[in-house]
């Protein structure tokens, strides 16, 4: 599995030579393309996930990606379709289970999640010919990303972003202030279902890069980092995209030159960004406290 | 605790004198104007097969300040939902801004009950206010320097200034205090220049100085900007001297009129069918003694124990 079995290419610190060497392989070019598309889509959807506190839903959906991919391979279909079919189906099930209430049925989804992970393992065991074993599905790989896969990822990604561009402002309103939004005629409930479907599609994309266990690396960490750095919606959205792109491409480069799985590197880089942002935020707060604070300007009458 | 001690405790909260409630000087203007902002005729409402209140008659003119009072679970928030068209009236007639409820919500500012943003909400106060202006539009706002964008910014800044929130509107709203958040939310409700403000317990969870400051702000908006206000309140005292009209809800019925007419021992005793006494403290604050508790079935989380409390 991975390049460890053959030979790990050596990093030379000659960046141009390194990238030329890396991009001389078509699968690496595909990986960078797929990574870019996925990073943008996951960061934008993930920004709303963080705002709406739906990380548990994202986690549930990503758990479903594992049996989805394994099952598709077992059936002889491309794993890409397995990811999308099961992630979107899972999102719809979550939407249906929630019914009219806003709470998530955590015990039920937890139970189903555990069962599906077991099913995924079973599929892999049944499919004896699968070379990589569960690790590539769980922790991601850049090997074997085909041009077709890049096309599918791009097509779905454009669709997701187009829908978000259409409903973005209403979704923001419904996420921050559902009662007032409903009073203004915003279809809060329909938006919530639509967003779960987008979440399913984005999770399916992220799973193919970071692996199903580490989707938070692209879905949650960049958005959380960006929201820590700024409270301006447009700016933090743009920042989340940049952070996700950086983590993905750095991760791809690191994974190419080392024997460890891609998801590990993407997660590590994203996490390093998060820790840095928290550190900067804390430093800023401390400095603000030390500086003599101005008298409160609030008018009380 | 005995009732007298509780009365003393309730009265002890007052730190300011209260002039006599306003008289009905708006009625003539309302009749002469474009008709009532809110008109209920023999209205009734049912939730879960239970009639909360019925036989409510109410006319609110432009620029009038009306309080909706009554024990927890009596259906005050439900009345706001009926005015928004979120819930149909079970009987009678309800007209809001000359149309059926829900038809004119774009001209209504709404502030729901008990809303606060926790510290992790990393969105600025101005963003929340702005959503009140154009949050129901399709698409995403592009950061381009258009005339529309400038107009939006100016309007948001203007309304933030009006509620006195300019000092903290750029901060993440989760990091603002309860009183600051409440002002920003009032700005959000006002940003579209509504003709009617529906406020559900906006003074809830504020400390006393903030209660009277926000009450004064709402009174000023109502009488200076000519916005009709319907405000659900737990305690009538902070708003007493701004009020034109009160609606006192009870299980089954309701009493409407000026505060002097309604908040009296005689009217409330008749409304609740049990002896209720309204005491006036030396500083003008009203204390209602013996008002019955909420109907048996209620899931309201913030019930106040005991049978004695300030009016509302
Ligand atoms: N959707 C609903 N279904 C059933 N009962 C409801 C519903 N909404 C509110 N109620 C009940 O209606 C009563 C009045 O609620 P509410 O208007 O919130 O009271 P208030 O605002 O006066 O405290 C309460 O007893 C509440 O439990
Ligand atoms: Mg209520």
PDB file of C-alpha atoms in Angstrom, chain A residues 9-282:
ATOM      1  CA  UNK A   9      10.699  10.042  -3.501  1.00  0.00           C
ATOM      2  CA  UNK A  10      13.161  12.364  -1.831  1.00  0.00           C
ATOM      3  CA  UNK A  11      12.391  16.002  -1.048  1.00  0.00           C
ATOM      4  CA  UNK A  12      15.265  18.109  -2.350  1.00  0.00           C
ATOM      5  CA  UNK A  13      14.414  21.640  -1.115  1.00  0.00           C
ATOM      6  CA  UNK A  14      14.644  22.667  -4.741  1.00  0.00           C
ATOM      7  CA  UNK A  15      10.961  23.565  -4.895  1.00  0.00           C
ATOM      8  CA  UNK A  16      10.745  23.879  -8.675  1.00  0.00           C
ATOM      9  CA  UNK A  17      12.412  20.543  -9.246  1.00  0.00           C
ATOM     10  CA  UNK A  18      10.299  18.933  -6.544  1.00  0.00           C
ATOM     11  CA  UNK A  19       7.019  20.155  -8.009  1.00  0.00           C
ATOM     12  CA  UNK A  20       8.118  19.308 -11.543  1.00  0.00           C
ATOM     13  CA  UNK A  21       8.891  15.806 -10.418  1.00  0.00           C
ATOM     14  CA  UNK A  22       5.613  15.489  -8.474  1.00  0.00           C
ATOM     15  CA  UNK A  23       3.506  16.844 -11.335  1.00  0.00           C
ATOM     16  CA  UNK A  24       5.164  14.642 -13.904  1.00  0.00           C
ATOM     17  CA  UNK A  25       2.795  11.956 -12.663  1.00  0.00           C
ATOM     18  CA  UNK A  26      -0.760  12.380 -14.011  1.00  0.00           C
ATOM     19  CA  UNK A  27      -2.240  10.930 -10.812  1.00  0.00           C
ATOM     20  CA  UNK A  28      -0.520  13.694  -8.819  1.00  0.00           C
ATOM     21  CA  UNK A  29      -1.948  16.368 -11.101  1.00  0.00           C
ATOM     22  CA  UNK A  30      -5.361  14.780 -10.637  1.00  0.00           C
ATOM     23  CA  UNK A  31      -4.818  14.708  -6.894  1.00  0.00           C
ATOM     24  CA  UNK A  32      -4.000  18.434  -6.791  1.00  0.00           C
ATOM     25  CA  UNK A  33      -7.040  19.239  -8.920  1.00  0.00           C
ATOM     26  CA  UNK A  34      -9.378  17.057  -6.887  1.00  0.00           C
ATOM     27  CA  UNK A  35      -7.875  18.461  -3.711  1.00  0.00           C
ATOM     28  CA  UNK A  36      -8.466  22.049  -4.803  1.00  0.00           C
ATOM     29  CA  UNK A  37     -12.107  21.453  -5.726  1.00  0.00           C
ATOM     30  CA  UNK A  38     -12.774  19.539  -2.540  1.00  0.00           C
ATOM     31  CA  UNK A  39     -11.050  22.103  -0.343  1.00  0.00           C
ATOM     32  CA  UNK A  40     -13.159  24.957  -1.700  1.00  0.00           C
ATOM     33  CA  UNK A  41     -16.461  23.072  -1.471  1.00  0.00           C
ATOM     34  CA  UNK A  42     -15.797  21.628   2.000  1.00  0.00           C
ATOM     35  CA  UNK A  43     -14.613  24.946   3.395  1.00  0.00           C
ATOM     36  CA  UNK A  44     -17.698  26.828   2.194  1.00  0.00           C
ATOM     37  CA  UNK A  45     -20.169  24.172   3.333  1.00  0.00           C
ATOM     38  CA  UNK A  46     -18.141  23.652   6.517  1.00  0.00           C
ATOM     39  CA  UNK A  47     -18.373  27.370   7.287  1.00  0.00           C
ATOM     40  CA  UNK A  48     -22.147  26.969   7.567  1.00  0.00           C
ATOM     41  CA  UNK A  49     -21.727  23.676   9.452  1.00  0.00           C
ATOM     42  CA  UNK A  50     -19.723  25.486  12.133  1.00  0.00           C
ATOM     43  CA  UNK A  51     -22.155  28.399  12.230  1.00  0.00           C
ATOM     44  CA  UNK A  52     -25.138  26.039  12.517  1.00  0.00           C
ATOM     45  CA  UNK A  53     -23.353  23.687  14.919  1.00  0.00           C
ATOM     46  CA  UNK A  54     -24.062  20.690  12.766  1.00  0.00           C
ATOM     47  CA  UNK A  55     -20.708  18.994  13.205  1.00  0.00           C
ATOM     48  CA  UNK A  56     -22.419  15.928  14.600  1.00  0.00           C
ATOM     49  CA  UNK A  57     -24.487  15.606  11.451  1.00  0.00           C
ATOM     50  CA  UNK A  58     -21.316  15.956   9.373  1.00  0.00           C
ATOM     51  CA  UNK A  59     -19.685  13.243  11.426  1.00  0.00           C
ATOM     52  CA  UNK A  60     -22.639  10.894  10.974  1.00  0.00           C
ATOM     53  CA  UNK A  61     -22.691  11.451   7.245  1.00  0.00           C
ATOM     54  CA  UNK A  62     -18.957  10.826   6.974  1.00  0.00           C
ATOM     55  CA  UNK A  63     -19.273   7.558   8.901  1.00  0.00           C
ATOM     56  CA  UNK A  64     -21.700   6.426   6.218  1.00  0.00           C
ATOM     57  CA  UNK A  65     -19.149   7.200   3.518  1.00  0.00           C
ATOM     58  CA  UNK A  66     -17.046   4.249   4.640  1.00  0.00           C
ATOM     59  CA  UNK A  67     -19.561   1.462   3.937  1.00  0.00           C
ATOM     60  CA  UNK A  68     -20.639   3.471   0.879  1.00  0.00           C
ATOM     61  CA  UNK A  69     -17.207   3.349  -0.676  1.00  0.00           C
ATOM     62  CA  UNK A  70     -16.528  -0.235   0.413  1.00  0.00           C
ATOM     63  CA  UNK A  71     -19.950  -1.393  -0.804  1.00  0.00           C
ATOM     64  CA  UNK A  72     -19.498   0.265  -4.175  1.00  0.00           C
ATOM     65  CA  UNK A  73     -16.149  -1.456  -4.660  1.00  0.00           C
ATOM     66  CA  UNK A  74     -17.719  -4.773  -3.655  1.00  0.00           C
ATOM     67  CA  UNK A  75     -20.475  -4.266  -6.228  1.00  0.00           C
ATOM     68  CA  UNK A  76     -17.918  -3.394  -8.865  1.00  0.00           C
ATOM     69  CA  UNK A  77     -19.010   0.239  -9.169  1.00  0.00           C
ATOM     70  CA  UNK A  78     -16.614   3.141  -8.825  1.00  0.00           C
ATOM     71  CA  UNK A  79     -16.227   4.112  -5.179  1.00  0.00           C
ATOM     72  CA  UNK A  80     -16.995   7.743  -6.118  1.00  0.00           C
ATOM     73  CA  UNK A  81     -20.657   6.898  -6.632  1.00  0.00           C
ATOM     74  CA  UNK A  82     -20.761   4.949  -3.378  1.00  0.00           C
ATOM     75  CA  UNK A  83     -19.571   8.008  -1.473  1.00  0.00           C
ATOM     76  CA  UNK A  84     -22.136  10.340  -2.999  1.00  0.00           C
ATOM     77  CA  UNK A  85     -25.083   7.934  -2.901  1.00  0.00           C
ATOM     78  CA  UNK A  86     -24.705   6.998   0.740  1.00  0.00           C
ATOM     79  CA  UNK A  87     -23.708  10.433   2.050  1.00  0.00           C
ATOM     80  CA  UNK A  88     -26.674  12.167   0.446  1.00  0.00           C
ATOM     81  CA  UNK A  89     -28.984   9.326   1.527  1.00  0.00           C
ATOM     82  CA  UNK A  90     -27.686   9.638   5.092  1.00  0.00           C
ATOM     83  CA  UNK A  91     -28.275  13.392   5.023  1.00  0.00           C
ATOM     84  CA  UNK A  92     -31.867  12.834   3.914  1.00  0.00           C
ATOM     85  CA  UNK A  93     -32.388  10.244   6.663  1.00  0.00           C
ATOM     86  CA  UNK A  94     -31.094  12.713   9.261  1.00  0.00           C
ATOM     87  CA  UNK A  95     -33.460  15.356   7.880  1.00  0.00           C
ATOM     88  CA  UNK A  96     -36.391  12.944   8.076  1.00  0.00           C
ATOM     89  CA  UNK A  97     -35.509  11.715  11.579  1.00  0.00           C
ATOM     90  CA  UNK A  98     -35.370  15.235  12.893  1.00  0.00           C
ATOM     91  CA  UNK A  99     -38.953  15.778  11.873  1.00  0.00           C
ATOM     92  CA  UNK A 100     -40.241  19.080  13.114  1.00  0.00           C
ATOM     93  CA  UNK A 101     -37.938  19.227  16.125  1.00  0.00           C
ATOM     94  CA  UNK A 102     -34.514  20.769  15.909  1.00  0.00           C
ATOM     95  CA  UNK A 103     -32.702  18.301  18.122  1.00  0.00           C
ATOM     96  CA  UNK A 104     -30.699  15.526  16.576  1.00  0.00           C
ATOM     97  CA  UNK A 105     -31.620  11.975  17.443  1.00  0.00           C
ATOM     98  CA  UNK A 106     -28.159  11.323  18.763  1.00  0.00           C
ATOM     99  CA  UNK A 107     -28.759   7.880  20.284  1.00  0.00           C
ATOM    100  CA  UNK A 108     -30.398   6.552  17.137  1.00  0.00           C
ATOM    101  CA  UNK A 109     -27.844   8.045  14.763  1.00  0.00           C
ATOM    102  CA  UNK A 110     -25.049   6.767  16.998  1.00  0.00           C
ATOM    103  CA  UNK A 111     -26.461   3.263  16.808  1.00  0.00           C
ATOM    104  CA  UNK A 112     -26.860   3.381  13.042  1.00  0.00           C
ATOM    105  CA  UNK A 113     -23.368   4.857  12.698  1.00  0.00           C
ATOM    106  CA  UNK A 114     -21.765   1.979  14.586  1.00  0.00           C
ATOM    107  CA  UNK A 115     -23.647  -0.574  12.522  1.00  0.00           C
ATOM    108  CA  UNK A 116     -22.638   1.076   9.250  1.00  0.00           C
ATOM    109  CA  UNK A 117     -18.966   1.141  10.198  1.00  0.00           C
ATOM    110  CA  UNK A 118     -19.175  -2.577  10.914  1.00  0.00           C
ATOM    111  CA  UNK A 119     -20.920  -3.110   7.576  1.00  0.00           C
ATOM    112  CA  UNK A 120     -18.102  -1.234   5.845  1.00  0.00           C
ATOM    113  CA  UNK A 121     -15.565  -3.561   7.378  1.00  0.00           C
ATOM    114  CA  UNK A 122     -17.614  -6.554   6.298  1.00  0.00           C
ATOM    115  CA  UNK A 123     -17.729  -5.312   2.691  1.00  0.00           C
ATOM    116  CA  UNK A 124     -13.966  -4.933   2.655  1.00  0.00           C
ATOM    117  CA  UNK A 125     -13.482  -8.394   4.121  1.00  0.00           C
ATOM    118  CA  UNK A 126     -15.855  -9.859   1.534  1.00  0.00           C
ATOM    119  CA  UNK A 127     -14.010  -8.158  -1.294  1.00  0.00           C
ATOM    120  CA  UNK A 128     -10.775 -10.064  -1.027  1.00  0.00           C
ATOM    121  CA  UNK A 129      -9.174  -8.377  -4.012  1.00  0.00           C
ATOM    122  CA  UNK A 130      -9.151  -4.881  -2.520  1.00  0.00           C
ATOM    123  CA  UNK A 131      -5.493  -3.984  -2.316  1.00  0.00           C
ATOM    124  CA  UNK A 132      -5.469  -1.103   0.068  1.00  0.00           C
ATOM    125  CA  UNK A 133      -7.643  -2.445   2.846  1.00  0.00           C
ATOM    126  CA  UNK A 134      -9.686  -0.066   4.995  1.00  0.00           C
ATOM    127  CA  UNK A 135      -6.844   2.363   5.619  1.00  0.00           C
ATOM    128  CA  UNK A 136      -7.127   4.329   2.384  1.00  0.00           C
ATOM    129  CA  UNK A 137     -10.868   4.759   2.795  1.00  0.00           C
ATOM    130  CA  UNK A 138     -10.531   5.769   6.441  1.00  0.00           C
ATOM    131  CA  UNK A 139      -7.458   7.985   6.193  1.00  0.00           C
ATOM    132  CA  UNK A 140      -7.390   9.071   2.568  1.00  0.00           C
ATOM    133  CA  UNK A 141      -5.079   8.534  -0.365  1.00  0.00           C
ATOM    134  CA  UNK A 142      -3.883  10.471  -3.385  1.00  0.00           C
ATOM    135  CA  UNK A 143      -3.137   7.361  -5.391  1.00  0.00           C
ATOM    136  CA  UNK A 144      -5.478   6.408  -8.153  1.00  0.00           C
ATOM    137  CA  UNK A 145      -7.513   9.607  -8.354  1.00  0.00           C
ATOM    138  CA  UNK A 146      -8.756   9.312 -11.922  1.00  0.00           C
ATOM    139  CA  UNK A 147      -9.688  12.038 -14.394  1.00  0.00           C
ATOM    140  CA  UNK A 148     -13.282  10.832 -14.221  1.00  0.00           C
ATOM    141  CA  UNK A 149     -13.220  11.258 -10.476  1.00  0.00           C
ATOM    142  CA  UNK A 150     -11.890  14.811 -10.876  1.00  0.00           C
ATOM    143  CA  UNK A 151     -14.719  15.544 -13.323  1.00  0.00           C
ATOM    144  CA  UNK A 152     -17.368  14.164 -10.962  1.00  0.00           C
ATOM    145  CA  UNK A 153     -15.924  16.049  -7.988  1.00  0.00           C
ATOM    146  CA  UNK A 154     -15.826  19.274 -10.001  1.00  0.00           C
ATOM    147  CA  UNK A 155     -19.355  18.846 -11.345  1.00  0.00           C
ATOM    148  CA  UNK A 156     -20.857  18.127  -7.934  1.00  0.00           C
ATOM    149  CA  UNK A 157     -18.752  20.900  -6.405  1.00  0.00           C
ATOM    150  CA  UNK A 158     -20.022  23.479  -8.881  1.00  0.00           C
ATOM    151  CA  UNK A 159     -23.575  22.333  -8.209  1.00  0.00           C
ATOM    152  CA  UNK A 160     -23.140  22.688  -4.442  1.00  0.00           C
ATOM    153  CA  UNK A 161     -21.590  26.139  -4.741  1.00  0.00           C
ATOM    154  CA  UNK A 162     -24.265  27.290  -7.187  1.00  0.00           C
ATOM    155  CA  UNK A 163     -27.055  26.284  -4.803  1.00  0.00           C
ATOM    156  CA  UNK A 164     -25.244  27.973  -1.919  1.00  0.00           C
ATOM    157  CA  UNK A 165     -24.824  31.131  -3.967  1.00  0.00           C
ATOM    158  CA  UNK A 166     -28.570  31.136  -4.487  1.00  0.00           C
ATOM    159  CA  UNK A 167     -29.669  30.438  -0.910  1.00  0.00           C
ATOM    160  CA  UNK A 168     -26.611  31.808   0.935  1.00  0.00           C
ATOM    161  CA  UNK A 169     -28.132  34.912   2.463  1.00  0.00           C
ATOM    162  CA  UNK A 170     -31.375  33.247   3.515  1.00  0.00           C
ATOM    163  CA  UNK A 171     -29.385  30.337   4.928  1.00  0.00           C
ATOM    164  CA  UNK A 172     -27.262  32.752   6.945  1.00  0.00           C
ATOM    165  CA  UNK A 173     -30.400  34.424   8.300  1.00  0.00           C
ATOM    166  CA  UNK A 174     -32.021  31.072   9.105  1.00  0.00           C
ATOM    167  CA  UNK A 175     -28.820  29.834  10.772  1.00  0.00           C
ATOM    168  CA  UNK A 176     -28.265  32.866  12.987  1.00  0.00           C
ATOM    169  CA  UNK A 177     -31.833  33.829  13.767  1.00  0.00           C
ATOM    170  CA  UNK A 178     -34.381  31.186  12.711  1.00  0.00           C
ATOM    171  CA  UNK A 179     -37.420  32.677  14.444  1.00  0.00           C
ATOM    172  CA  UNK A 180     -37.098  36.136  12.950  1.00  0.00           C
ATOM    173  CA  UNK A 181     -36.185  34.632   9.575  1.00  0.00           C
ATOM    174  CA  UNK A 182     -39.354  32.531   9.656  1.00  0.00           C
ATOM    175  CA  UNK A 183     -41.350  35.637  10.535  1.00  0.00           C
ATOM    176  CA  UNK A 184     -39.932  37.305   7.429  1.00  0.00           C
ATOM    177  CA  UNK A 185     -41.060  34.422   5.236  1.00  0.00           C
ATOM    178  CA  UNK A 186     -37.715  32.654   4.912  1.00  0.00           C
ATOM    179  CA  UNK A 187     -38.424  28.915   4.425  1.00  0.00           C
ATOM    180  CA  UNK A 188     -36.335  27.874   7.427  1.00  0.00           C
ATOM    181  CA  UNK A 189     -37.328  24.215   7.416  1.00  0.00           C
ATOM    182  CA  UNK A 190     -36.817  23.689   3.672  1.00  0.00           C
ATOM    183  CA  UNK A 191     -33.451  25.430   3.873  1.00  0.00           C
ATOM    184  CA  UNK A 192     -32.413  23.121   6.674  1.00  0.00           C
ATOM    185  CA  UNK A 193     -33.199  20.055   4.547  1.00  0.00           C
ATOM    186  CA  UNK A 194     -31.500  21.552   1.491  1.00  0.00           C
ATOM    187  CA  UNK A 195     -28.430  22.321   3.535  1.00  0.00           C
ATOM    188  CA  UNK A 196     -28.245  18.739   4.825  1.00  0.00           C
ATOM    189  CA  UNK A 197     -28.165  17.519   1.233  1.00  0.00           C
ATOM    190  CA  UNK A 198     -25.352  19.953   0.420  1.00  0.00           C
ATOM    191  CA  UNK A 199     -23.611  18.741   3.570  1.00  0.00           C
ATOM    192  CA  UNK A 200     -23.928  15.164   2.330  1.00  0.00           C
ATOM    193  CA  UNK A 201     -22.400  16.026  -1.042  1.00  0.00           C
ATOM    194  CA  UNK A 202     -19.563  18.040   0.496  1.00  0.00           C
ATOM    195  CA  UNK A 203     -18.813  15.278   2.995  1.00  0.00           C
ATOM    196  CA  UNK A 204     -18.644  12.757   0.173  1.00  0.00           C
ATOM    197  CA  UNK A 205     -16.092  15.006  -1.549  1.00  0.00           C
ATOM    198  CA  UNK A 206     -13.989  15.538   1.560  1.00  0.00           C
ATOM    199  CA  UNK A 207     -14.034  11.803   2.346  1.00  0.00           C
ATOM    200  CA  UNK A 208     -12.251  11.101  -0.921  1.00  0.00           C
ATOM    201  CA  UNK A 209      -9.332  13.324   0.002  1.00  0.00           C
ATOM    202  CA  UNK A 210      -8.921  13.102   3.761  1.00  0.00           C
ATOM    203  CA  UNK A 211     -10.560   9.724   4.270  1.00  0.00           C
ATOM    204  CA  UNK A 212     -13.904   9.277   5.967  1.00  0.00           C
ATOM    205  CA  UNK A 213     -12.492   9.485   9.489  1.00  0.00           C
ATOM    206  CA  UNK A 214     -10.815  12.839   8.932  1.00  0.00           C
ATOM    207  CA  UNK A 215     -13.403  14.873   6.999  1.00  0.00           C
ATOM    208  CA  UNK A 216     -13.375  17.439   9.805  1.00  0.00           C
ATOM    209  CA  UNK A 217      -9.904  18.427   8.586  1.00  0.00           C
ATOM    210  CA  UNK A 218     -11.583  20.173   5.642  1.00  0.00           C
ATOM    211  CA  UNK A 219     -15.170  20.569   6.860  1.00  0.00           C
ATOM    212  CA  UNK A 220     -14.667  21.994  10.327  1.00  0.00           C
ATOM    213  CA  UNK A 221     -11.100  23.048  11.092  1.00  0.00           C
ATOM    214  CA  UNK A 222     -10.624  25.724   8.376  1.00  0.00           C
ATOM    215  CA  UNK A 223     -14.023  27.286   9.108  1.00  0.00           C
ATOM    216  CA  UNK A 224     -13.447  27.218  12.867  1.00  0.00           C
ATOM    217  CA  UNK A 225     -10.013  28.767  12.363  1.00  0.00           C
ATOM    218  CA  UNK A 226     -11.364  31.496  10.107  1.00  0.00           C
ATOM    219  CA  UNK A 227     -14.272  32.318  12.431  1.00  0.00           C
ATOM    220  CA  UNK A 228     -11.726  32.644  15.219  1.00  0.00           C
ATOM    221  CA  UNK A 229      -9.728  35.138  13.224  1.00  0.00           C
ATOM    222  CA  UNK A 230     -12.563  37.401  12.096  1.00  0.00           C
ATOM    223  CA  UNK A 231     -16.261  37.956  12.716  1.00  0.00           C
ATOM    224  CA  UNK A 232     -16.875  39.416   9.236  1.00  0.00           C
ATOM    225  CA  UNK A 233     -18.900  36.789   7.367  1.00  0.00           C
ATOM    226  CA  UNK A 234     -17.503  37.303   3.853  1.00  0.00           C
ATOM    227  CA  UNK A 235     -13.922  37.638   5.068  1.00  0.00           C
ATOM    228  CA  UNK A 236     -14.038  34.546   7.268  1.00  0.00           C
ATOM    229  CA  UNK A 237     -15.625  32.556   4.446  1.00  0.00           C
ATOM    230  CA  UNK A 238     -12.794  33.553   2.102  1.00  0.00           C
ATOM    231  CA  UNK A 239     -10.231  32.807   4.792  1.00  0.00           C
ATOM    232  CA  UNK A 240     -11.713  29.339   5.373  1.00  0.00           C
ATOM    233  CA  UNK A 241     -11.350  28.564   1.669  1.00  0.00           C
ATOM    234  CA  UNK A 242      -7.726  29.713   1.629  1.00  0.00           C
ATOM    235  CA  UNK A 243      -6.876  27.718   4.741  1.00  0.00           C
ATOM    236  CA  UNK A 244      -8.501  24.562   3.366  1.00  0.00           C
ATOM    237  CA  UNK A 245      -6.665  24.960   0.055  1.00  0.00           C
ATOM    238  CA  UNK A 246      -3.350  25.472   1.809  1.00  0.00           C
ATOM    239  CA  UNK A 247      -3.841  22.479   4.102  1.00  0.00           C
ATOM    240  CA  UNK A 248      -4.819  20.250   1.167  1.00  0.00           C
ATOM    241  CA  UNK A 249      -1.960  21.167  -1.145  1.00  0.00           C
ATOM    242  CA  UNK A 250       0.614  21.120   1.639  1.00  0.00           C
ATOM    243  CA  UNK A 251      -0.822  17.785   2.738  1.00  0.00           C
ATOM    244  CA  UNK A 252      -0.599  16.377  -0.797  1.00  0.00           C
ATOM    245  CA  UNK A 253       3.009  17.461  -1.103  1.00  0.00           C
ATOM    246  CA  UNK A 254       3.947  16.019   2.265  1.00  0.00           C
ATOM    247  CA  UNK A 255       2.125  12.772   1.580  1.00  0.00           C
ATOM    248  CA  UNK A 256       3.892  12.394  -1.755  1.00  0.00           C
ATOM    249  CA  UNK A 257       7.286  12.631  -0.113  1.00  0.00           C
ATOM    250  CA  UNK A 258       6.504  10.403   2.857  1.00  0.00           C
ATOM    251  CA  UNK A 259       4.971   7.020   3.572  1.00  0.00           C
ATOM    252  CA  UNK A 260       2.007   8.296   5.626  1.00  0.00           C
ATOM    253  CA  UNK A 261      -1.602   8.698   4.484  1.00  0.00           C
ATOM    254  CA  UNK A 262      -2.864  11.972   3.003  1.00  0.00           C
ATOM    255  CA  UNK A 263      -5.576  12.573   5.613  1.00  0.00           C
ATOM    256  CA  UNK A 264      -2.978  12.582   8.353  1.00  0.00           C
ATOM    257  CA  UNK A 265      -1.078  15.451   6.741  1.00  0.00           C
ATOM    258  CA  UNK A 266      -4.095  17.506   5.732  1.00  0.00           C
ATOM    259  CA  UNK A 267      -5.426  17.224   9.280  1.00  0.00           C
ATOM    260  CA  UNK A 268      -2.068  18.094  10.821  1.00  0.00           C
ATOM    261  CA  UNK A 269      -1.620  21.215   8.686  1.00  0.00           C
ATOM    262  CA  UNK A 270      -5.196  22.343   9.283  1.00  0.00           C
ATOM    263  CA  UNK A 271      -4.806  21.742  13.001  1.00  0.00           C
ATOM    264  CA  UNK A 272      -1.545  23.693  13.096  1.00  0.00           C
ATOM    265  CA  UNK A 273      -3.414  26.619  11.533  1.00  0.00           C
ATOM    266  CA  UNK A 274      -6.167  26.306  14.125  1.00  0.00           C
ATOM    267  CA  UNK A 275      -3.727  26.293  17.038  1.00  0.00           C
ATOM    268  CA  UNK A 276      -1.926  29.318  15.601  1.00  0.00           C
ATOM    269  CA  UNK A 277      -5.233  31.192  15.230  1.00  0.00           C
ATOM    270  CA  UNK A 278      -6.266  30.370  18.803  1.00  0.00           C
ATOM    271  CA  UNK A 279      -2.863  31.497  20.006  1.00  0.00           C
ATOM    272  CA  UNK A 280      -3.140  34.786  18.133  1.00  0.00           C
ATOM    273  CA  UNK A 281      -6.649  35.293  19.455  1.00  0.00           C
ATOM    274  CA  UNK A 282      -5.518  34.673  23.054  1.00  0.00           C
TER     275      UNK A 282
END
